[in-house]
Short mmCIF file of C-alpha atoms in Angstrom, two decimals:
data_model
loop_
_atom_site.label_atom_id
_atom_site.label_comp_id
_atom_site.label_asym_id
_atom_site.label_seq_id
_atom_site.Cartn_x
_atom_site.Cartn_y
_atom_site.Cartn_z
CA GLU A 234 -4.56 -11.07 15.14
CA PRO A 235 -6.55 -7.93 14.39
CA GLU A 236 -7.03 -7.19 10.73
CA VAL A 237 -8.61 -4.75 8.33
CA THR A 238 -11.49 -6.30 6.43
CA GLN A 239 -12.98 -5.11 3.16
CA THR A 240 -16.19 -5.89 1.33
CA PRO A 241 -16.96 -6.75 -1.35
CA SER A 242 -13.89 -8.59 -2.53
CA HIS A 243 -14.98 -8.06 -6.13
CA GLN A 244 -17.66 -5.82 -7.59
CA VAL A 245 -18.70 -5.45 -11.20
CA THR A 246 -20.71 -2.38 -12.11
CA GLN A 247 -21.91 -0.48 -15.12
CA MET A 248 -20.38 2.86 -16.02
CA GLY A 249 -22.28 5.70 -14.36
CA GLN A 250 -23.45 3.64 -11.40
CA GLU A 251 -22.66 4.49 -7.81
CA VAL A 252 -20.42 2.14 -5.88
CA ILE A 253 -19.71 1.92 -2.17
CA LEU A 254 -16.70 0.00 -0.95
CA ARG A 255 -16.69 -0.88 2.72
CA CYS A 256 -13.91 -1.35 5.19
CA VAL A 257 -13.80 -2.29 8.84
CA PRO A 258 -10.55 -0.93 10.26
CA ILE A 259 -8.84 -2.34 13.33
CA SER A 260 -10.96 -1.33 16.29
CA ASN A 261 -8.66 1.04 18.21
CA HIS A 262 -7.22 2.70 15.12
CA LEU A 263 -7.78 6.39 14.53
CA TYR A 264 -6.44 7.05 11.05
CA PHE A 265 -7.92 5.61 7.90
CA TYR A 266 -6.80 5.52 4.32
CA TRP A 267 -7.80 4.45 0.85
CA TYR A 268 -5.32 3.49 -1.82
CA ARG A 269 -5.96 2.05 -5.24
CA GLN A 270 -4.02 0.07 -7.82
CA ILE A 271 -5.02 0.07 -11.45
CA LEU A 272 -3.96 -3.20 -13.03
CA GLY A 273 -0.28 -3.12 -13.90
CA GLN A 274 0.26 0.29 -12.34
CA LYS A 275 1.44 1.65 -9.02
CA VAL A 276 -0.48 1.61 -5.79
CA GLU A 277 -1.67 5.21 -5.38
CA PHE A 278 -2.72 7.17 -2.32
CA LEU A 279 -6.29 8.45 -2.52
CA VAL A 280 -7.24 9.90 0.84
CA SER A 281 -6.56 9.91 4.56
CA PHE A 282 -9.23 10.45 7.20
CA TYR A 283 -9.05 11.36 10.86
CA ASN A 284 -11.49 12.65 13.42
CA ASN A 285 -14.37 12.40 10.96
CA GLU A 286 -12.79 14.51 8.30
CA ILE A 287 -10.43 14.21 5.40
CA SER A 288 -6.90 15.10 6.45
CA GLU A 289 -5.28 14.77 3.06
CA LYS A 290 -6.31 13.76 -0.44
CA SER A 291 -4.61 13.25 -3.77
CA GLU A 292 -5.41 14.74 -7.16
CA ILE A 293 -7.16 11.50 -8.03
CA PHE A 294 -9.70 12.03 -5.25
CA ASP A 295 -12.02 14.38 -7.10
CA ASP A 296 -15.65 15.24 -6.52
CA GLN A 297 -16.74 11.80 -7.69
CA PHE A 298 -15.21 10.28 -4.58
CA SER A 299 -16.27 10.62 -0.97
CA VAL A 300 -15.45 8.89 2.28
CA GLU A 301 -17.24 8.59 5.56
CA ARG A 302 -17.27 6.72 8.80
CA PRO A 303 -20.99 6.32 9.25
CA ASP A 304 -21.19 4.30 12.44
CA GLY A 305 -17.87 4.32 14.27
CA SER A 306 -16.76 0.98 12.86
CA ASN A 307 -17.13 1.09 9.08
CA PHE A 308 -15.12 3.31 6.77
CA THR A 309 -16.55 3.66 3.28
CA LEU A 310 -15.40 4.90 -0.08
CA LYS A 311 -18.15 6.02 -2.42
CA ILE A 312 -17.72 6.61 -6.12
CA ARG A 313 -20.73 8.59 -7.31
CA SER A 314 -20.72 7.90 -11.02
CA THR A 315 -18.19 5.28 -11.99
CA LYS A 316 -16.02 5.57 -15.08
CA LEU A 317 -14.11 2.88 -16.91
CA GLU A 318 -10.86 4.23 -15.51
CA ASP A 319 -12.08 3.65 -11.96
CA SER A 320 -11.54 -0.07 -12.51
CA ALA A 321 -8.87 -0.96 -9.96
CA MET A 322 -8.10 -2.74 -6.74
CA TYR A 323 -8.99 -0.49 -3.81
CA PHE A 324 -7.12 -0.98 -0.55
CA CYS A 325 -8.30 0.28 2.79
CA ALA A 326 -5.73 0.79 5.55
CA SER A 327 -5.71 1.94 9.14
CA SER A 328 -3.22 2.97 11.78
CA TYR A 329 -3.24 4.01 15.39
CA ARG A 330 -0.96 6.96 14.67
CA ASP A 331 -0.43 9.02 11.56
CA TYR A 332 3.30 9.05 11.84
CA LEU A 333 5.72 6.38 11.06
CA SER A 334 6.62 5.02 14.47
CA GLY A 335 3.60 2.79 14.21
CA GLU A 336 2.44 0.50 11.47
CA LEU A 337 -0.10 0.82 8.70
CA PHE A 338 -2.35 -2.20 8.29
CA PHE A 339 -3.90 -2.93 4.91
CA GLY A 340 -6.98 -4.89 3.99
CA GLU A 341 -7.09 -7.51 1.24
CA GLY A 342 -8.53 -5.11 -1.27
CA SER A 343 -11.77 -4.74 -3.19
CA ARG A 344 -11.53 -5.25 -6.91
CA LEU A 345 -13.82 -2.92 -8.84
CA THR A 346 -14.56 -3.64 -12.48
CA VAL A 347 -16.46 -0.97 -14.40
CA LEU A 348 -18.02 -2.09 -17.68
CA ALA B 149 7.92 14.56 -9.37
CA GLN B 150 8.87 12.19 -6.62
CA SER B 151 8.76 8.57 -7.71
CA VAL B 152 9.77 5.06 -6.80
CA THR B 153 11.18 2.62 -9.32
CA GLN B 154 11.22 -1.12 -8.89
CA LEU B 155 13.38 -2.80 -11.49
CA GLY B 156 11.83 -5.99 -12.77
CA SER B 157 8.11 -6.59 -12.56
CA HIS B 158 8.82 -10.33 -12.36
CA VAL B 159 11.79 -12.01 -10.72
CA SER B 160 12.41 -15.76 -10.59
CA VAL B 161 14.90 -17.42 -8.28
CA SER B 162 15.62 -21.01 -7.37
CA GLU B 163 14.80 -22.23 -3.91
CA GLY B 164 17.84 -21.57 -1.71
CA ALA B 165 19.21 -18.84 -3.96
CA LEU B 166 19.71 -15.20 -3.06
CA VAL B 167 16.72 -12.93 -3.45
CA LEU B 168 17.44 -9.37 -4.59
CA LEU B 169 14.59 -7.00 -5.33
CA ARG B 170 15.56 -3.51 -6.38
CA CYS B 171 14.05 -0.20 -5.34
CA ASN B 172 15.24 3.30 -6.18
CA TYR B 173 13.65 6.61 -5.26
CA SER B 174 13.94 9.83 -7.16
CA SER B 175 14.39 12.61 -4.63
CA SER B 176 17.65 14.04 -3.30
CA VAL B 177 15.86 14.38 0.03
CA PRO B 178 15.96 10.95 1.67
CA PRO B 179 12.50 9.69 2.44
CA TYR B 180 11.23 7.14 4.86
CA LEU B 181 11.41 3.76 3.12
CA PHE B 182 9.30 0.63 3.30
CA TRP B 183 8.91 -2.80 1.81
CA TYR B 184 5.52 -4.48 1.80
CA VAL B 185 4.61 -8.00 0.71
CA GLN B 186 1.31 -9.19 -0.66
CA TYR B 187 0.50 -12.88 -0.66
CA PRO B 188 -2.36 -14.09 -2.86
CA ASN B 189 -5.76 -12.96 -1.59
CA GLN B 190 -4.23 -11.06 1.30
CA GLY B 191 -3.57 -7.43 2.15
CA LEU B 192 -0.25 -5.65 2.03
CA GLN B 193 1.93 -6.64 4.98
CA LEU B 194 4.87 -4.63 6.25
CA LEU B 195 8.18 -6.46 5.80
CA LEU B 196 10.50 -3.75 7.07
CA LYS B 197 11.03 -0.02 7.20
CA TYR B 198 13.76 2.56 7.43
CA THR B 199 13.01 5.80 9.21
CA THR B 200 16.24 6.81 10.96
CA GLY B 201 19.35 5.19 12.41
CA ALA B 202 21.11 2.09 11.12
CA THR B 203 20.93 1.87 7.36
CA LEU B 204 20.75 -1.93 7.31
CA VAL B 205 17.28 -2.88 8.37
CA LYS B 206 16.13 -6.36 9.25
CA GLY B 207 12.56 -7.41 8.73
CA ILE B 208 10.33 -10.39 9.05
CA ASN B 209 10.86 -13.76 7.35
CA GLY B 210 14.63 -13.27 7.02
CA PHE B 211 14.44 -10.25 4.73
CA GLU B 212 16.66 -7.21 5.06
CA ALA B 213 17.23 -4.00 3.17
CA GLU B 214 19.97 -1.43 3.09
CA PHE B 215 19.39 2.27 2.65
CA LYS B 216 22.11 3.74 0.43
CA LYS B 217 21.72 7.48 0.21
CA SER B 218 24.44 7.91 -2.42
CA GLU B 219 22.63 5.47 -4.69
CA THR B 220 19.09 6.54 -3.68
CA SER B 221 18.35 2.86 -3.23
CA PHE B 222 16.65 0.55 -0.77
CA HIS B 223 17.10 -2.93 -2.21
CA LEU B 224 15.50 -5.91 -0.50
CA THR B 225 17.50 -9.10 0.00
CA LYS B 226 17.16 -12.53 1.50
CA PRO B 227 20.10 -14.93 1.51
CA SER B 228 18.11 -18.07 0.76
CA ALA B 229 14.74 -18.11 -0.98
CA HIS B 230 11.96 -20.32 0.27
CA MET B 231 8.92 -21.46 -1.67
CA SER B 232 6.75 -19.51 0.77
CA ASP B 233 8.43 -16.26 -0.33
CA ALA B 234 6.53 -16.32 -3.61
CA ALA B 235 4.46 -13.14 -3.50
CA GLU B 236 4.34 -9.58 -4.78
CA TYR B 237 6.68 -7.11 -3.15
CA PHE B 238 6.12 -3.37 -3.05
CA CYS B 239 8.61 -0.66 -2.22
CA ALA B 240 7.11 2.53 -0.79
CA VAL B 241 8.39 5.89 0.41
CA SER B 242 7.01 8.66 2.52
CA TYR B 243 8.35 12.19 2.36
CA SER B 244 5.87 13.70 4.71
CA GLY B 245 6.45 11.42 7.66
CA THR B 246 2.88 10.23 7.34
CA TYR B 247 1.27 7.29 5.64
CA LYS B 248 0.80 9.12 2.38
CA TYR B 249 2.97 6.64 0.58
CA ILE B 250 4.38 6.71 -2.88
CA PHE B 251 4.56 3.12 -4.10
CA GLY B 252 6.54 1.36 -6.75
CA THR B 253 4.80 -0.81 -9.30
CA GLY B 254 5.65 -4.01 -7.46
CA THR B 255 7.79 -7.04 -8.21
CA ARG B 256 6.28 -10.49 -8.39
CA LEU B 257 8.71 -13.03 -6.98
CA LYS B 258 8.54 -16.60 -8.21
CA VAL B 259 10.53 -19.29 -6.41
CA LEU B 260 11.44 -22.33 -8.46
CA ALA B 261 11.83 -25.76 -6.90
#
């Protein structure tokens, strides 16, 4: 069964360092998303991406964050200068359509710990 | 602000007992409604969804949920819990018709032998 894969599963970094979280969406999917969950809090929408550009982003997704699809298979989330409050589980997701007749598939998550 | 509330961050039931996980949304405008499950070391998996039509929705693994507009609720139920149901369950809504979800905080279900 096709699945969304994420690497790394866990990353520990020092505050101020750059981090790149990688995702391989399902191969024929066109829409890509990042969500995050700070420990004990809600899963929050960060950004959606289609046709090589951001289609929607939340207030959380500030200038420290960026996304790209560098090679047609990977979808990455970059945090330029990590802060303690960026510690969270980051979920990548993909879908064939951006409306709800289809299904959104999530990866297992990448846990980011900022020290 | 639009929000989703899941009552009970932890719920324990005996094997064979009824599972009831609660979800309420805040808006007077009915959203699209979803339940996701996350097993250990796995991604979020769609259990069921309500978009339009019949308000009682059946999902995978014997789960179902009923959309009650008057109560702004979308509670998840399963008549008889199985040990394999132990997982974290997330309620989510979409007001935009897209996958920009608003999630609840999740409920961790424990099934006791």
